[in-house]
Tab-separated table of C-alpha atoms in Angstrom:
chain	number	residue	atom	x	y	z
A	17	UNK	CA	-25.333	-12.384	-1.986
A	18	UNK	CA	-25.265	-9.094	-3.453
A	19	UNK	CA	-24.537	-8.776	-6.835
A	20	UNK	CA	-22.255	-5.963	-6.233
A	21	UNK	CA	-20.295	-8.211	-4.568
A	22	UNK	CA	-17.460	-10.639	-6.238
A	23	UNK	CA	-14.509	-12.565	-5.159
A	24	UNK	CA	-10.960	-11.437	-6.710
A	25	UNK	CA	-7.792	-14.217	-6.112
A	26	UNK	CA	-4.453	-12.885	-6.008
A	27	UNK	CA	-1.442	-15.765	-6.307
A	28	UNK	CA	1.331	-15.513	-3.809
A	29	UNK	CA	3.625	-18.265	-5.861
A	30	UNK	CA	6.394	-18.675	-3.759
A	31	UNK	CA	4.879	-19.489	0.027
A	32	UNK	CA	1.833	-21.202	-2.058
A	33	UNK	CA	-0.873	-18.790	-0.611
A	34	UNK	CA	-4.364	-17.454	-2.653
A	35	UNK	CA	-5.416	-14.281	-0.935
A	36	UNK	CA	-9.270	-13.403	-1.654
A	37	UNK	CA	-10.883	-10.357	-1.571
A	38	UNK	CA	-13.920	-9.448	-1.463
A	39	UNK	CA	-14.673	-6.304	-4.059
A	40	UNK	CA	-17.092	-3.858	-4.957
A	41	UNK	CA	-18.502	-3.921	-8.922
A	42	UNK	CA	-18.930	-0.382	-8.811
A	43	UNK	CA	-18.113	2.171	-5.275
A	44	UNK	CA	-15.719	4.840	-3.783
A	45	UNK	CA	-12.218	4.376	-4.727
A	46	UNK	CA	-11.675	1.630	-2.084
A	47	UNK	CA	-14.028	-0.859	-3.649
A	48	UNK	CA	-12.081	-2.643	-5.564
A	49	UNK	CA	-7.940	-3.743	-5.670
A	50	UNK	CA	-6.431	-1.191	-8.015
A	51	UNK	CA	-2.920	-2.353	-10.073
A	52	UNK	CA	-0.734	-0.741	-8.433
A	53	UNK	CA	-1.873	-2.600	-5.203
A	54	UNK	CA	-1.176	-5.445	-7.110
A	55	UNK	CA	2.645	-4.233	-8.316
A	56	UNK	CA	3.658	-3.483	-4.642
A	57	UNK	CA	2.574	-6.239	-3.510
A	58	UNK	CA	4.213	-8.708	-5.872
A	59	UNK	CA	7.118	-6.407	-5.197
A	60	UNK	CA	7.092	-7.127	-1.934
A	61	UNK	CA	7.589	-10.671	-3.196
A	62	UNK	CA	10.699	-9.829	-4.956
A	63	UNK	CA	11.912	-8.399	-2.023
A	64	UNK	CA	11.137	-11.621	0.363
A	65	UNK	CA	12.588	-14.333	-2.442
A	66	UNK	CA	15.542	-12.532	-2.150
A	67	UNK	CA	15.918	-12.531	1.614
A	68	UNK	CA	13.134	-14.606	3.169
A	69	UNK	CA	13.732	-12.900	6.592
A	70	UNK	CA	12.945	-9.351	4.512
A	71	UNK	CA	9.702	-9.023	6.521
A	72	UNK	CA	10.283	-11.745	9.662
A	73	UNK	CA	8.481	-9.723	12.801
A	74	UNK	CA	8.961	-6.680	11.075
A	75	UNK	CA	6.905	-3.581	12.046
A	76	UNK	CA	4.603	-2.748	8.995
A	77	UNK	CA	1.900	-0.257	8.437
A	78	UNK	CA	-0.234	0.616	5.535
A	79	UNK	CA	-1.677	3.901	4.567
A	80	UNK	CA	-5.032	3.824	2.505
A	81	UNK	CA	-5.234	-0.161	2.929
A	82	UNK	CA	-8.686	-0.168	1.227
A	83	UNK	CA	-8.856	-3.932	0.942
A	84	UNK	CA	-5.786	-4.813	2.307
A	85	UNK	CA	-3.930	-6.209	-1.058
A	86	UNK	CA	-0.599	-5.024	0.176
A	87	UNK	CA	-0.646	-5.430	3.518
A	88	UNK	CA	-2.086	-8.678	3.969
A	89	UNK	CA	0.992	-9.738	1.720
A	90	UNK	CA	3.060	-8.248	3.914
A	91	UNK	CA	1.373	-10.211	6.548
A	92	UNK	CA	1.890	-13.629	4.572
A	93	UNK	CA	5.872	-12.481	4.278
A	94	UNK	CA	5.871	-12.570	8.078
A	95	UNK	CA	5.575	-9.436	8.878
A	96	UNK	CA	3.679	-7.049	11.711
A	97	UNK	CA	0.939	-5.249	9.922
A	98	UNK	CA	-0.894	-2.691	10.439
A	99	UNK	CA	-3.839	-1.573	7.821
A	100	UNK	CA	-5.358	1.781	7.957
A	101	UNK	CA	-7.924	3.420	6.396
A	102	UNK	CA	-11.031	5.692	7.081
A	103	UNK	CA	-13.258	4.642	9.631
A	104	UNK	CA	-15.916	4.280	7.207
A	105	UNK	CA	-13.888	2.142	4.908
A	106	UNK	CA	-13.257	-0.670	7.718
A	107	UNK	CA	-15.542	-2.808	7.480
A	108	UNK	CA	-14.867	-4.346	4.315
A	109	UNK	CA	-11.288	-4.565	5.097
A	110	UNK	CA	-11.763	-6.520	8.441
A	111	UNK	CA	-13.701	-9.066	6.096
A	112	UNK	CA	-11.044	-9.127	3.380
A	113	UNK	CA	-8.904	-9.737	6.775
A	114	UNK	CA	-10.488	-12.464	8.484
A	115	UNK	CA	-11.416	-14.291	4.672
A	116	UNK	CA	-7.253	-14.295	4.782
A	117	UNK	CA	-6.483	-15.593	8.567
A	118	UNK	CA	-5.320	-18.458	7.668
A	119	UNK	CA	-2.605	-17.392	5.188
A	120	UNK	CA	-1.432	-15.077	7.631
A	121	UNK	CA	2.143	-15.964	8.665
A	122	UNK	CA	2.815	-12.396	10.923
A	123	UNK	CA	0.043	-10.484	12.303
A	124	UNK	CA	-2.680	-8.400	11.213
A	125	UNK	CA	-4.534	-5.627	12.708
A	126	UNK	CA	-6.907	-3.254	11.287
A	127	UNK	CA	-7.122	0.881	12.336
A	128	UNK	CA	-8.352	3.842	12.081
A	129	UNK	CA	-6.542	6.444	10.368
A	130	UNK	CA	-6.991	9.899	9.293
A	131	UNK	CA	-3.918	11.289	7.558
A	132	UNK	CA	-3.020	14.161	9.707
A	133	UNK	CA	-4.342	13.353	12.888
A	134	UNK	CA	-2.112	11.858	15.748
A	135	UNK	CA	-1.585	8.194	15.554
A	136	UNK	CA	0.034	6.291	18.708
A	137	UNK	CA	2.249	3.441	17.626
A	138	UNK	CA	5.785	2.372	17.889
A	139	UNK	CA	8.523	2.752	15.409
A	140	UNK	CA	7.735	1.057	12.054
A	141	UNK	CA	10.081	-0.784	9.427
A	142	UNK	CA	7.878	-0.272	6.722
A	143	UNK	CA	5.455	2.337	5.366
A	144	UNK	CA	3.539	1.138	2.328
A	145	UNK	CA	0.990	2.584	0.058
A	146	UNK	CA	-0.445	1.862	-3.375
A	147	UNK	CA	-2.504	4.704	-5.012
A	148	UNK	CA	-3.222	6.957	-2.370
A	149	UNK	CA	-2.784	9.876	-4.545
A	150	UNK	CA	-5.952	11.599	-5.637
A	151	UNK	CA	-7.090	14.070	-3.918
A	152	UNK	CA	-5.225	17.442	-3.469
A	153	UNK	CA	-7.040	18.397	-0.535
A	154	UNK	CA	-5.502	15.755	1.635
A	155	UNK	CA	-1.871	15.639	0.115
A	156	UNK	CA	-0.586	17.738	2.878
A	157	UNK	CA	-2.233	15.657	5.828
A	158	UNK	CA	-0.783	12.747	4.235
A	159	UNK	CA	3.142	13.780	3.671
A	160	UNK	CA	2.417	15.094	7.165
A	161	UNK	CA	1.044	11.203	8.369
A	162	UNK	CA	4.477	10.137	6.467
A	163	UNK	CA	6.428	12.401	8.983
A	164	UNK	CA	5.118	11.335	11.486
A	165	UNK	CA	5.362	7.691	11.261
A	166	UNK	CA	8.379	7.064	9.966
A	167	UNK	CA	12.660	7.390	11.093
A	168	UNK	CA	15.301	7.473	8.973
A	169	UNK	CA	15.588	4.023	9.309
A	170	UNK	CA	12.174	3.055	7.939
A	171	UNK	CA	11.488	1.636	4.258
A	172	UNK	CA	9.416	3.278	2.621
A	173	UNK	CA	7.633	2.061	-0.850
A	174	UNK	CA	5.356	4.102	-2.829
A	175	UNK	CA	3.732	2.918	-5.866
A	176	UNK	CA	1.084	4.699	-7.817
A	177	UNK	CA	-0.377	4.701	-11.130
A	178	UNK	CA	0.190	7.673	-12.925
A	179	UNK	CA	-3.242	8.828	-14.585
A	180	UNK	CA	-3.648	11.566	-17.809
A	181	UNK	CA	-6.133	13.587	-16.028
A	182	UNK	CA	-4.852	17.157	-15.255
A	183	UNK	CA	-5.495	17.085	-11.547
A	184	UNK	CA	-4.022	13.447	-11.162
A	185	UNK	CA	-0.910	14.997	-12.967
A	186	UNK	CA	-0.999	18.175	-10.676
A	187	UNK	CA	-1.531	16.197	-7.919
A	188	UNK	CA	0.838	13.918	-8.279
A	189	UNK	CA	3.124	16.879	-8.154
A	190	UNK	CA	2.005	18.420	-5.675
A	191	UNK	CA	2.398	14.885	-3.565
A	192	UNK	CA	6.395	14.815	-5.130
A	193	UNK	CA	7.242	18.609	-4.055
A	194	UNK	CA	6.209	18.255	-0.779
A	195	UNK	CA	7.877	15.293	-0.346
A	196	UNK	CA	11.245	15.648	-1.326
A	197	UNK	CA	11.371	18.292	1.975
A	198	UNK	CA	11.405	15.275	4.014
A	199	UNK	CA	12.234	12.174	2.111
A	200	UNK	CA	15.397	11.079	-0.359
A	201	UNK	CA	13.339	9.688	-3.319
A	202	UNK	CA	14.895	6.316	-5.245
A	203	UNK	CA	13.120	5.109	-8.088
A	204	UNK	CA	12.713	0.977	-8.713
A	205	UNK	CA	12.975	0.010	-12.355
A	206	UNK	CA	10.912	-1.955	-14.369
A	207	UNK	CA	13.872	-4.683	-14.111
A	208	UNK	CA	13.826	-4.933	-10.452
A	209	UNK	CA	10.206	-5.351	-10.280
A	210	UNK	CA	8.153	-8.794	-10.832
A	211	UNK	CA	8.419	-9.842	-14.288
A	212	UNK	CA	4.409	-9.771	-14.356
A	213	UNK	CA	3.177	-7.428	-12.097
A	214	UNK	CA	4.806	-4.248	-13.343
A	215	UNK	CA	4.052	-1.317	-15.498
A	216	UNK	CA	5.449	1.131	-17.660
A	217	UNK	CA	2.530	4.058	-15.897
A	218	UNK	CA	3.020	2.425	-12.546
A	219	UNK	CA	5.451	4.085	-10.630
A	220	UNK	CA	7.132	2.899	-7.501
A	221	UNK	CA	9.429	4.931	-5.266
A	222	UNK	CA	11.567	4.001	-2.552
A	223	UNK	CA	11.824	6.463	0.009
A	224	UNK	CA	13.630	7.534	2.949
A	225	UNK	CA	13.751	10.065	5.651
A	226	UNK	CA	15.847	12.436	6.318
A	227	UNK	CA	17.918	13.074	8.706
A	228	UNK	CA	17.412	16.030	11.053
């Protein structure tokens, strides 16, 4: 096996499930499952121990999936889910996907997605994303993707770690300007979050869309 290669578990306590995933020692920003992957999706299992129906056959899709942390919860929660990513990042997420098949209480299916390009799908309940935000140049194409995907009836959860560097601050900004043109922002505390998996520099928003 390649040495670059290790094995990462991630406990899902309350339906009993060990996702693994397959990482990168050192790679482009999807190589690895970053923490704020890890404090959505252990939010998302807040939000199913309080109403185990929360994601039953639920429509989900994930931006910037990278290895799938998030979604593939989703997935074990019951719900739809779709992962995105570049087409060059795919392949490491279908094997992250298939390694977690049997876990899988919903569905999974893995697609191609470049944020600001046209995307056929039907209506989703839930847009997710953990630390998509880090490069300027493709903040507008995303909020755009966002848009696009999502009614006013969609839940939407944004978490990202918030970084020192000046261009992670600006464009984190940058990401929060243009979004508040088409989204009503909510903020989840620290208290609402799992007890664990949380983090005073890891923000998570819940979002929704206007309406027209």
């Amino acid at each position: 096996m390649d040495k670059n290669i290790y094995f990462r578990n991630f406990d899902l306590e309350s339906i009993n499930v060990t996702l693994k995933f397959c990482q990168q020692e050192y790679g482009d920003v999807n190589c690895v499952v970053w923490d704020a992957a890890l404090v959505l999706a252990k939010y998302l299992e807040v939000l199913y121990m309080e109403n185990n129906e929360t994601f039953e056959s639920k429509n989900v899709i994930e931006l910037g999936s990278g290895l799938g942390c998030v979604g593939l919860a989703a997935a074990c929660f019951g719900g739809n889910v779709t992962l995105t990513d570049l087409p060059e990042n795919l392949q490491q997420l279908k094997q992250n996907v298939d390694e977690n098949i049997p876990s899988i209480k919903g569905t999974v299916k893995v697609a191609a997605l470049k944020w600001g390009t046209a995307f056929r799908s039907e209506p989703f309940d839930f847009l997710i994303m953990a630390d998509c935000i880090y490069y300027p140049e493709v903040v507008e194409a995303l909020v755009k993707t966002m848009t696009e995907l999502t009614t006013p009836n969609t839940v939407i959860l944004i978490c990202q770690e918030l970084r020192e560097t000046e261009k992670q601050k600006n464009t984190w900004k940058m990401f929060l300007d243009m979004l508040v043109e088409h989204f009503i922002l909510s903020y989840v505390s620290e208290e609402k979050q799992h007890p664990v998996y949380r983090s005073s520099d890891i923000i998570l928003i819940n979002a929704k869309k206007k309406c027209l």
